[in-house]
Amino acid sequence: MTVRIGVIGTGMIGQQHIHRLDTLVPGAAVTAVTDHDGEVAARVADGLDHDVTVHPDGFALIKDPEVDAVVVTSWGPTHAEFVLAAIGEGKHVFCEKPLATTQEDTLRIIEAEVAHGSRLVQVGFMRRYDAAYRAMKQTIADGAIGAPLVFYSGHRNPDVPAAYTREMAIVDTAVHDFDVARWLLDAEITAISVIAPRSNRHGLGRGEAEDLQDPLLMTIETSTGAVICCETSVNIRYGYDIRGEVVGEDGTVSLADRGLVQVRTAGTAAVGVPGDFASRFHAAFDVELTEWVAEVAAGSPLSGPSSWDGYASAAVCDAGVEALQQGRRVSVDLVEQPALYR
Amino acid sequence: MTVRIGVIGTGMIGQQHIHRLDTLVPGAAVTAVTDHDGEVAARVADGLDHDVTVHPDGFALIKDPEVDAVVVTSWGPTHAEFVLAAIGEGKHVFCEKPLATTQEDTLRIIEAEVAHGSRLVQVGFMRRYDAAYRAMKQTIADGAIGAPLVFYSGHRNPDVPAAYTREMAIVDTAVHDFDVARWLLDAEITAISVIAPRSNRHGLGRGEAEDLQDPLLMTIETSTGAVICCETSVNIRYGYDIRGEVVGEDGTVSLADRGLVQVRTAGTAAVGVPGDFASRFHAAFDVELTEWVAEVAAGSPLSGPSSWDGYASAAVCDAGVEALQQGRRVSVDLVEQPALYR
Amino acid sequence: MTVRIGVIGTGMIGQQHIHRLDTLVPGAAVTAVTDHDGEVAARVADGLDHDVTVHPDGFALIKDPEVDAVVVTSWGPTHAEFVLAAIGEGKHVFCEKPLATTQEDTLRIIEAEVAHGSRLVQVGFMRRYDAAYRAMKQTIADGAIGAPLVFYSGHRNPDVPAAYTREMAIVDTAVHDFDVARWLLDAEITAISVIAPRSNRHGLGRGEAEDLQDPLLMTIETSTGAVICCETSVNIRYGYDIRGEVVGEDGTVSLADRGLVQVRTAGTAAVGVPGDFASRFHAAFDVELTEWVAEVAAGSPLSGPSSWDGYASAAVCDAGVEALQQGRRVSVDLVEQPALYR
Amino acid sequence: MTVRIGVIGTGMIGQQHIHRLDTLVPGAAVTAVTDHDGEVAARVADGLDHDVTVHPDGFALIKDPEVDAVVVTSWGPTHAEFVLAAIGEGKHVFCEKPLATTQEDTLRIIEAEVAHGSRLVQVGFMRRYDAAYRAMKQTIADGAIGAPLVFYSGHRNPDVPAAYTREMAIVDTAVHDFDVARWLLDAEITAISVIAPRSNRHGLGRGEAEDLQDPLLMTIETSTGAVICCETSVNIRYGYDIRGEVVGEDGTVSLADRGLVQVRTAGTAAVGVPGDFASRFHAAFDVELTEWVAEVAAGSPLSGPSSWDGYASAAVCDAGVEALQQGRRVSVDLVEQPALYR
Ligand SMILES: [Mg+2]
Ligand SMILES: [Mg+2]
Ligand SMILES: [Mg+2]
Ligand SMILES: [Mg+2]
């Protein structure tokens, strides 16, 4: 049985997901698209080798009886209303992060999903589908390093666009570290402090754009007592380098270097570091959608990131921004977790 | 346009390729199958979620007008006749290695393909589709190490079945090293010597099976003067470990270790080594069939391993077996290469 | 010209330094020893292959005209008085850390040395003599990574003795990280926060000994704006593993793994991690004393860690202990630096 | 008790050894020197900070009653006569490689030493004192990889002087690989084949100097059945890189990369490779002389490379040169080993 999918938002990530669903993901077919710019949606639809309905808006797409499940890849502030509409129709919805741009909206989604009685929402935290992070989690589960005590998470990008603001280092960049840390450590985040070291010169004097406080270093407490040390370095020219080490009682596990070949030239032995987000995580996106479609097709419970995960990471982001702006430790106080998410 | 594929031979590798073609490879659909054991073919067909014609034999399958292209995954000795029949029908045929079990048969295939006037045959040397080997070839092409002078190729398996004979270390195992070496170095192999070091105890006293001469070390000369040093270690318990280093004039390039995580425990910092063939090369198989289907669908010239590659590697295998059995250097004398393969 | 050295304190580290000075260090000879346990001093003297004067106490040794320079390896609380006495005699004195057990005493030493008018004191922060740390500092100096912004320093021991208290993780263990960070970053430490993650079970229930808060994670600010993230894990069974990474504007530099061989067995490729302090740093001790003796012999200005470094690290330790005990960020306020130390 | 040492030959390596013996090696003192160029010897003697007798020739030095043991670092063709003279005086003699320039002379030395009745001669194969090779040998001895079956030894230099001839790749360069292989594998070499791959352009057109056949690849058989694959690449610009991997029945052990720091810049994560011989092996020289002096001082049996090792490696070199010149496998036939060397 093929899962017929409607995609809301046909920008870059939307087009990539459409391509994945159509060509790589078994059991999926894109049957409907829409975009706030109808011409873009029409052009994307024309580019496909099969018929696709172009809807005037996301709400119409969600109601389309030829759409079994919805993918939301529109502009962030529109996510919540489309997710809520999908829940209203009782349809599965895969929503790129963020689930919503306010904690309040993530809580409204949780409320609606709980009222529905089963999980319908998955949030696009794709790191959970990355083979290296999975090997890291498995190593912990195997007991190889004892209980996890500290997690270092380094999020390094070569550069960021002019529109990138200092808060985005938390809500756009570190949010991935928050989610993967919660998942790796099987813990909720309870407090966060942010410190801004001396600024990287590459983040200063950016024309019209504001000077960045980059890097940031965050000390993050969790419900198990494990502590997360998260670095964002978003202008560190050398590469798109996602670092991670979990320090346990008996040993540690780290993300390994990823070069496929080692080159010995000019006095060094070197392996490559990824240059951008896509080359680092494209396989994780493939796995993410493949597993989601398989679970939707089978009607089995969703195992991916939930509305709760969307809410919890939003709460950490809010606390992180406050900690950054006010220069102090900020607690993260979550509502009680509904049974649906346990 | 979907390429409709008939698969001859529904054993393990056949079933894996059917799964790949049906679910992962864009633009492909398996429409027909056959096997020398008709019940197996029928069972495999039943297991699919769409209709498939079960043919009484490969020849009938090849003639099926609903079959655009053929995949041969039957028993080795049957390969040549199916490939020739496909050429006779003017259909593309992907043939798992070996292309044929004798040099003579590979030459008959070349003759038929040349008479046809364009390439129809691709041989399943999947290493050319492995990302690490491709990075290695790209590094050489970039001039980073100067001209390649020596290629070390280590082919290490944890163990082999009882039926494995000492000649299989050459014709079944090292044949992959021969092909990838020819491709990496852009050279033909011209001579081979084989030396058998002290035998690994794990290859001795194998019940009914013969004692193995394992490892083998081969010194292989090529048309450019580059020399290949090829090791087969087929009982080296620690893992399925494919090693490779190209030594150039200015530097070297090697296949990197592949562990996704590094674990620091009990006095060591360790990364994992693959445990078996499938985990090392499954992605290469995916890419191999994906690129083949794309080229077939587009009607573009085939870029994968050709009949000529099948012939040349068979010639090296024959020389290697002779060198092993007679304990001397054996020349590889190829026929003149038809223009079709240049 | 041989530098004649008197050693105060003939315990384990004292005996090691005597051995170094006598056999490995060019231009040095141990001519006098003393210990609070005179029998131990006598026994150590007897074990040497040349004559050595055994003094009743450190003050007598310092005054001995056959002693050109003094090495202090006695119990920590006695360091200050011996260093002050050596300065009083105008003799060079190498003092194992700590320079003194209170900030006040380190300031008294600074005062005395400034009054003397030239540097006489060197403190035993041996990491500055470790080849790997020196390569790290050189990499920064070369501009390879841009300005340093963050320094991760991981201080990991397999275990600690029963007498080890939680404050010792700062004053005994992390003090090395403080000093090497100041030196690498060419900066003073200005504030410190300490957080205690979930405790390692190996530090709990230690018989008569108190439960440890282990690991500790410290966030440390500096005069240049660079931030230090320092971890102490003193029961992390897997090895004595000193980790370090300096994150700059353009790249990073880390201490490399130190295994001499890589072993591929049982599914892994592994290098060794040092098992104890001695195997990690013995060469640094050799270099430290060799360079000190060479500078003393030549009468050239001392380049090693100074009284100021001893004072500054003591001040950081005091702030660190306060930060740990009170759970808050504590400033480090240093006196004005005398010109002698600039 | 100090071992008083006379050094014959005060060229570069002689001066380095004098410095080592005088300053680093416990229990040694250089008391006499000589050189075929008396002025050089006198100048070297003047440069020392203690009295040294300058002898007119090596024979006079050997007879000097103030000389307990002799170090021979003169021109290769003079080695044999000085070693024989030292044996004649019953004095220990450390001789840089080669022990002699002909097999015949090495046999004369063996004869004289056997007649003397105990070992007096040690040959300067310093790799046996390198910590990494020792860890490799220990790993084998521990049984971690099973019985050793293949040893890859890669000897890579960035360049060679104009006077370097193609035979020197064997007698000057690979001789170190031969000795360390014999020692690692605990086996004698029984046959050698040499193949010259396509030549590195850096070895061609060297002005007055002959074109080099570089690299060379040698296949070497041993008494245990283990096979050695030895590569010399003496113009491979990237570094002075000594590679080694022993392949056993269950796993392998390799010399690890040696960089002290890892630098992440410009798309790569890199460690350094040594640039020259001295930086790679200086520590091995220190250990070599230290252990030799300790054994001489203690009167304990010598454990270092013996006259037999000098003979056996000379025999392999002779066979290697013949194999290279004649393009065929050449056997190495050793005389029966005297009991003294077992
Ligand atoms: Mg699909
Ligand atoms: Mg398909
Ligand atoms: Mg000394
Ligand atoms: Mg000495």
mmCIF file of N, CA, C and O in Angstrom, chain B residues 207-254:
data_model
loop_
_atom_site.group_PDB
_atom_site.id
_atom_site.type_symbol
_atom_site.label_atom_id
_atom_site.label_comp_id
_atom_site.label_asym_id
_atom_site.label_seq_id
_atom_site.Cartn_x
_atom_site.Cartn_y
_atom_site.Cartn_z
ATOM 1 N N GLY B 207 37.975 -30.132 8.284
ATOM 2 C CA GLY B 207 37.068 -31.270 8.116
ATOM 3 C C GLY B 207 37.249 -31.879 6.744
ATOM 4 O O GLY B 207 38.351 -32.233 6.344
ATOM 5 N N GLU B 208 36.170 -31.983 5.991
ATOM 6 C CA GLU B 208 36.214 -32.575 4.653
ATOM 7 C C GLU B 208 36.922 -31.643 3.666
ATOM 8 O O GLU B 208 37.426 -32.071 2.635
ATOM 9 N N ALA B 209 36.936 -30.366 3.992
ATOM 10 C CA ALA B 209 37.459 -29.388 3.037
ATOM 11 C C ALA B 209 38.978 -29.438 2.969
ATOM 12 O O ALA B 209 39.656 -29.838 3.911
ATOM 13 N N GLU B 210 39.504 -29.043 1.817
ATOM 14 C CA GLU B 210 40.959 -29.040 1.650
ATOM 15 C C GLU B 210 41.592 -27.964 2.538
ATOM 16 O O GLU B 210 40.968 -26.970 2.889
ATOM 17 N N ASP B 211 42.867 -28.191 2.889
ATOM 18 C CA ASP B 211 43.614 -27.136 3.548
ATOM 19 C C ASP B 211 43.750 -25.958 2.606
ATOM 20 O O ASP B 211 43.906 -26.128 1.394
ATOM 21 N N LEU B 212 43.701 -24.782 3.151
ATOM 22 C CA LEU B 212 43.866 -23.601 2.306
ATOM 23 C C LEU B 212 45.292 -23.083 2.370
ATOM 24 O O LEU B 212 45.949 -23.168 3.397
ATOM 25 N N GLN B 213 45.754 -22.540 1.231
ATOM 26 C CA GLN B 213 46.942 -21.709 1.269
ATOM 27 C C GLN B 213 46.425 -20.294 1.460
ATOM 28 O O GLN B 213 45.986 -19.655 0.501
ATOM 29 N N ASP B 214 46.435 -19.862 2.651
ATOM 30 C CA ASP B 214 45.866 -18.566 2.992
ATOM 31 C C ASP B 214 46.713 -17.971 4.079
ATOM 32 O O ASP B 214 46.941 -18.634 5.092
ATOM 33 N N PRO B 215 47.214 -16.769 3.936
ATOM 34 C CA PRO B 215 46.968 -15.781 2.884
ATOM 35 C C PRO B 215 47.753 -16.064 1.597
ATOM 36 O O PRO B 215 48.634 -16.921 1.573
ATOM 37 N N LEU B 216 47.376 -15.333 0.559
ATOM 38 C CA LEU B 216 48.182 -15.265 -0.672
ATOM 39 C C LEU B 216 48.640 -13.816 -0.852
ATOM 40 O O LEU B 216 47.937 -12.880 -0.471
ATOM 41 N N LEU B 217 49.818 -13.688 -1.453
ATOM 42 C CA LEU B 217 50.357 -12.359 -1.755
ATOM 43 C C LEU B 217 50.712 -12.343 -3.239
ATOM 44 O O LEU B 217 51.464 -13.203 -3.702
ATOM 45 N N MET B 218 50.120 -11.395 -3.963
ATOM 46 C CA MET B 218 50.338 -11.341 -5.417
ATOM 47 C C MET B 218 51.071 -10.065 -5.799
ATOM 48 O O MET B 218 50.740 -8.995 -5.300
ATOM 49 N N THR B 219 52.026 -10.209 -6.678
ATOM 50 C CA THR B 219 52.720 -9.060 -7.255
ATOM 51 C C THR B 219 52.284 -8.970 -8.698
ATOM 52 O O THR B 219 52.471 -9.910 -9.466
ATOM 53 N N ILE B 220 51.700 -7.845 -9.057
ATOM 54 C CA ILE B 220 50.993 -7.735 -10.325
ATOM 55 C C ILE B 220 51.519 -6.538 -11.097
ATOM 56 O O ILE B 220 51.575 -5.419 -10.565
ATOM 57 N N GLU B 221 51.913 -6.788 -12.349
ATOM 58 C CA GLU B 221 52.461 -5.717 -13.176
ATOM 59 C C GLU B 221 51.376 -5.178 -14.106
ATOM 60 O O GLU B 221 50.446 -5.882 -14.464
ATOM 61 N N THR B 222 51.533 -3.904 -14.464
ATOM 62 C CA THR B 222 50.503 -3.288 -15.309
ATOM 63 C C THR B 222 51.134 -2.552 -16.496
ATOM 64 O O THR B 222 52.345 -2.313 -16.532
ATOM 65 N N SER B 223 50.262 -2.180 -17.408
ATOM 66 C CA SER B 223 50.686 -1.544 -18.658
ATOM 67 C C SER B 223 51.313 -0.171 -18.456
ATOM 68 O O SER B 223 52.076 0.304 -19.296
ATOM 69 N N THR B 224 51.037 0.487 -17.338
ATOM 70 C CA THR B 224 51.651 1.801 -17.099
ATOM 71 C C THR B 224 52.944 1.677 -16.305
ATOM 72 O O THR B 224 53.630 2.673 -16.083
ATOM 73 N N GLY B 225 53.238 0.470 -15.838
ATOM 74 C CA GLY B 225 54.396 0.298 -14.978
ATOM 75 C C GLY B 225 54.045 0.338 -13.502
ATOM 76 O O GLY B 225 54.854 -0.043 -12.660
ATOM 77 N N ALA B 226 52.856 0.806 -13.190
ATOM 78 C CA ALA B 226 52.427 0.733 -11.784
ATOM 79 C C ALA B 226 52.349 -0.735 -11.369
ATOM 80 O O ALA B 226 52.008 -1.593 -12.180
ATOM 81 N N VAL B 227 52.682 -1.005 -10.126
ATOM 82 C CA VAL B 227 52.675 -2.375 -9.621
ATOM 83 C C VAL B 227 51.625 -2.508 -8.525
ATOM 84 O O VAL B 227 51.467 -1.610 -7.693
ATOM 85 N N ILE B 228 50.907 -3.633 -8.570
ATOM 86 C CA ILE B 228 49.871 -3.919 -7.579
ATOM 87 C C ILE B 228 50.385 -5.001 -6.643
ATOM 88 O O ILE B 228 50.928 -6.012 -7.100
ATOM 89 N N CYS B 229 50.209 -4.780 -5.362
ATOM 90 C CA CYS B 229 50.543 -5.792 -4.368
ATOM 91 C C CYS B 229 49.227 -6.178 -3.712
ATOM 92 O O CYS B 229 48.638 -5.365 -2.989
ATOM 93 N N CYS B 230 48.767 -7.372 -3.992
ATOM 94 C CA CYS B 230 47.431 -7.786 -3.552
ATOM 95 C C CYS B 230 47.517 -8.921 -2.544
ATOM 96 O O CYS B 230 48.151 -9.935 -2.795
ATOM 97 N N GLU B 231 46.887 -8.711 -1.410
ATOM 98 C CA GLU B 231 46.840 -9.735 -0.351
ATOM 99 C C GLU B 231 45.417 -10.248 -0.201
ATOM 100 O O GLU B 231 44.481 -9.459 -0.105
ATOM 101 N N THR B 232 45.267 -11.573 -0.181
ATOM 102 C CA THR B 232 43.997 -12.141 0.266
ATOM 103 C C THR B 232 44.247 -12.848 1.597
ATOM 104 O O THR B 232 45.155 -13.660 1.713
ATOM 105 N N SER B 233 43.454 -12.485 2.578
ATOM 106 C CA SER B 233 43.496 -13.122 3.903
ATOM 107 C C SER B 233 42.054 -13.481 4.216
ATOM 108 O O SER B 233 41.295 -12.640 4.685
ATOM 109 N N VAL B 234 41.676 -14.723 3.939
ATOM 110 C CA VAL B 234 40.246 -15.036 3.973
ATOM 111 C C VAL B 234 39.793 -15.735 5.247
ATOM 112 O O VAL B 234 38.651 -16.164 5.355
ATOM 113 N N ASN B 235 40.703 -15.812 6.206
ATOM 114 C CA ASN B 235 40.323 -16.386 7.506
ATOM 115 C C ASN B 235 40.803 -15.519 8.659
ATOM 116 O O ASN B 235 41.009 -16.003 9.764
ATOM 117 N N ILE B 236 40.963 -14.237 8.407
ATOM 118 C CA ILE B 236 41.611 -13.375 9.391
ATOM 119 C C ILE B 236 40.569 -12.789 10.340
ATOM 120 O O ILE B 236 40.226 -11.617 10.349
ATOM 121 N N ARG B 237 40.075 -13.623 11.149
ATOM 122 C CA ARG B 237 39.001 -13.430 12.114
ATOM 123 C C ARG B 237 38.526 -12.006 12.423
ATOM 124 O O ARG B 237 37.353 -11.769 12.675
ATOM 125 N N TYR B 238 39.406 -11.010 12.437
ATOM 126 C CA TYR B 238 39.028 -9.742 13.065
ATOM 127 C C TYR B 238 37.950 -8.970 12.334
ATOM 128 O O TYR B 238 37.290 -8.118 12.943
ATOM 129 N N GLY B 239 37.761 -9.226 11.022
ATOM 130 C CA GLY B 239 36.721 -8.473 10.338
ATOM 131 C C GLY B 239 36.776 -8.612 8.835
ATOM 132 O O GLY B 239 37.672 -9.263 8.274
ATOM 133 N N TYR B 240 35.768 -8.029 8.205
ATOM 134 C CA TYR B 240 35.741 -7.942 6.746
ATOM 135 C C TYR B 240 36.349 -6.583 6.429
ATOM 136 O O TYR B 240 35.686 -5.544 6.516
ATOM 137 N N ASP B 241 37.611 -6.597 6.084
ATOM 138 C CA ASP B 241 38.369 -5.343 6.063
ATOM 139 C C ASP B 241 39.037 -5.189 4.701
ATOM 140 O O ASP B 241 39.971 -5.914 4.362
ATOM 141 N N ILE B 242 38.530 -4.270 3.937
ATOM 142 C CA ILE B 242 39.081 -4.015 2.601
ATOM 143 C C ILE B 242 40.058 -2.865 2.703
ATOM 144 O O ILE B 242 39.665 -1.735 2.977
ATOM 145 N N ARG B 243 41.334 -3.151 2.518
ATOM 146 C CA ARG B 243 42.371 -2.135 2.649
ATOM 147 C C ARG B 243 42.870 -1.716 1.278
ATOM 148 O O ARG B 243 42.909 -2.545 0.356
ATOM 149 N N GLY B 244 43.281 -0.497 1.158
ATOM 150 C CA GLY B 244 43.830 -0.046 -0.108
ATOM 151 C C GLY B 244 44.673 1.196 0.088
ATOM 152 O O GLY B 244 44.280 2.093 0.845
ATOM 153 N N GLU B 245 45.827 1.233 -0.552
ATOM 154 C CA GLU B 245 46.654 2.453 -0.537
ATOM 155 C C GLU B 245 47.319 2.587 -1.899
ATOM 156 O O GLU B 245 47.947 1.638 -2.385
ATOM 157 N N VAL B 246 47.160 3.732 -2.500
ATOM 158 C CA VAL B 246 47.862 4.031 -3.741
ATOM 159 C C VAL B 246 49.040 4.934 -3.398
ATOM 160 O O VAL B 246 48.859 6.003 -2.808
ATOM 161 N N VAL B 247 50.230 4.468 -3.743
ATOM 162 C CA VAL B 247 51.446 5.231 -3.495
ATOM 163 C C VAL B 247 51.804 5.965 -4.779
ATOM 164 O O VAL B 247 51.975 5.335 -5.829
ATOM 165 N N GLY B 248 51.887 7.289 -4.700
ATOM 166 C CA GLY B 248 52.224 8.076 -5.873
ATOM 167 C C GLY B 248 53.611 8.682 -5.756
ATOM 168 O O GLY B 248 54.409 8.297 -4.904
ATOM 169 N N GLU B 249 53.875 9.620 -6.630
ATOM 170 C CA GLU B 249 55.201 10.252 -6.644
ATOM 171 C C GLU B 249 55.382 11.244 -5.507
ATOM 172 O O GLU B 249 56.502 11.482 -5.050
ATOM 173 N N ASP B 250 54.281 11.826 -5.048
ATOM 174 C CA ASP B 250 54.369 12.889 -4.051
ATOM 175 C C ASP B 250 53.677 12.554 -2.748
ATOM 176 O O ASP B 250 53.860 13.260 -1.758
ATOM 177 N N GLY B 251 52.865 11.519 -2.749
ATOM 178 C CA GLY B 251 52.106 11.192 -1.554
ATOM 179 C C GLY B 251 51.318 9.918 -1.775
ATOM 180 O O GLY B 251 51.536 9.212 -2.765
ATOM 181 N N THR B 252 50.419 9.640 -0.860
ATOM 182 C CA THR B 252 49.613 8.432 -0.984
ATOM 183 C C THR B 252 48.167 8.737 -0.612
ATOM 184 O O THR B 252 47.877 9.721 0.062
ATOM 185 N N VAL B 253 47.281 7.852 -1.056
ATOM 186 C CA VAL B 253 45.881 7.931 -0.643
ATOM 187 C C VAL B 253 45.431 6.527 -0.236
ATOM 188 O O VAL B 253 45.701 5.564 -0.936
ATOM 189 N N SER B 254 44.784 6.439 0.912
ATOM 190 C CA SER B 254 44.341 5.150 1.447
ATOM 191 C C SER B 254 42.857 5.179 1.769
ATOM 192 O O SER B 254 42.311 6.239 2.096
#
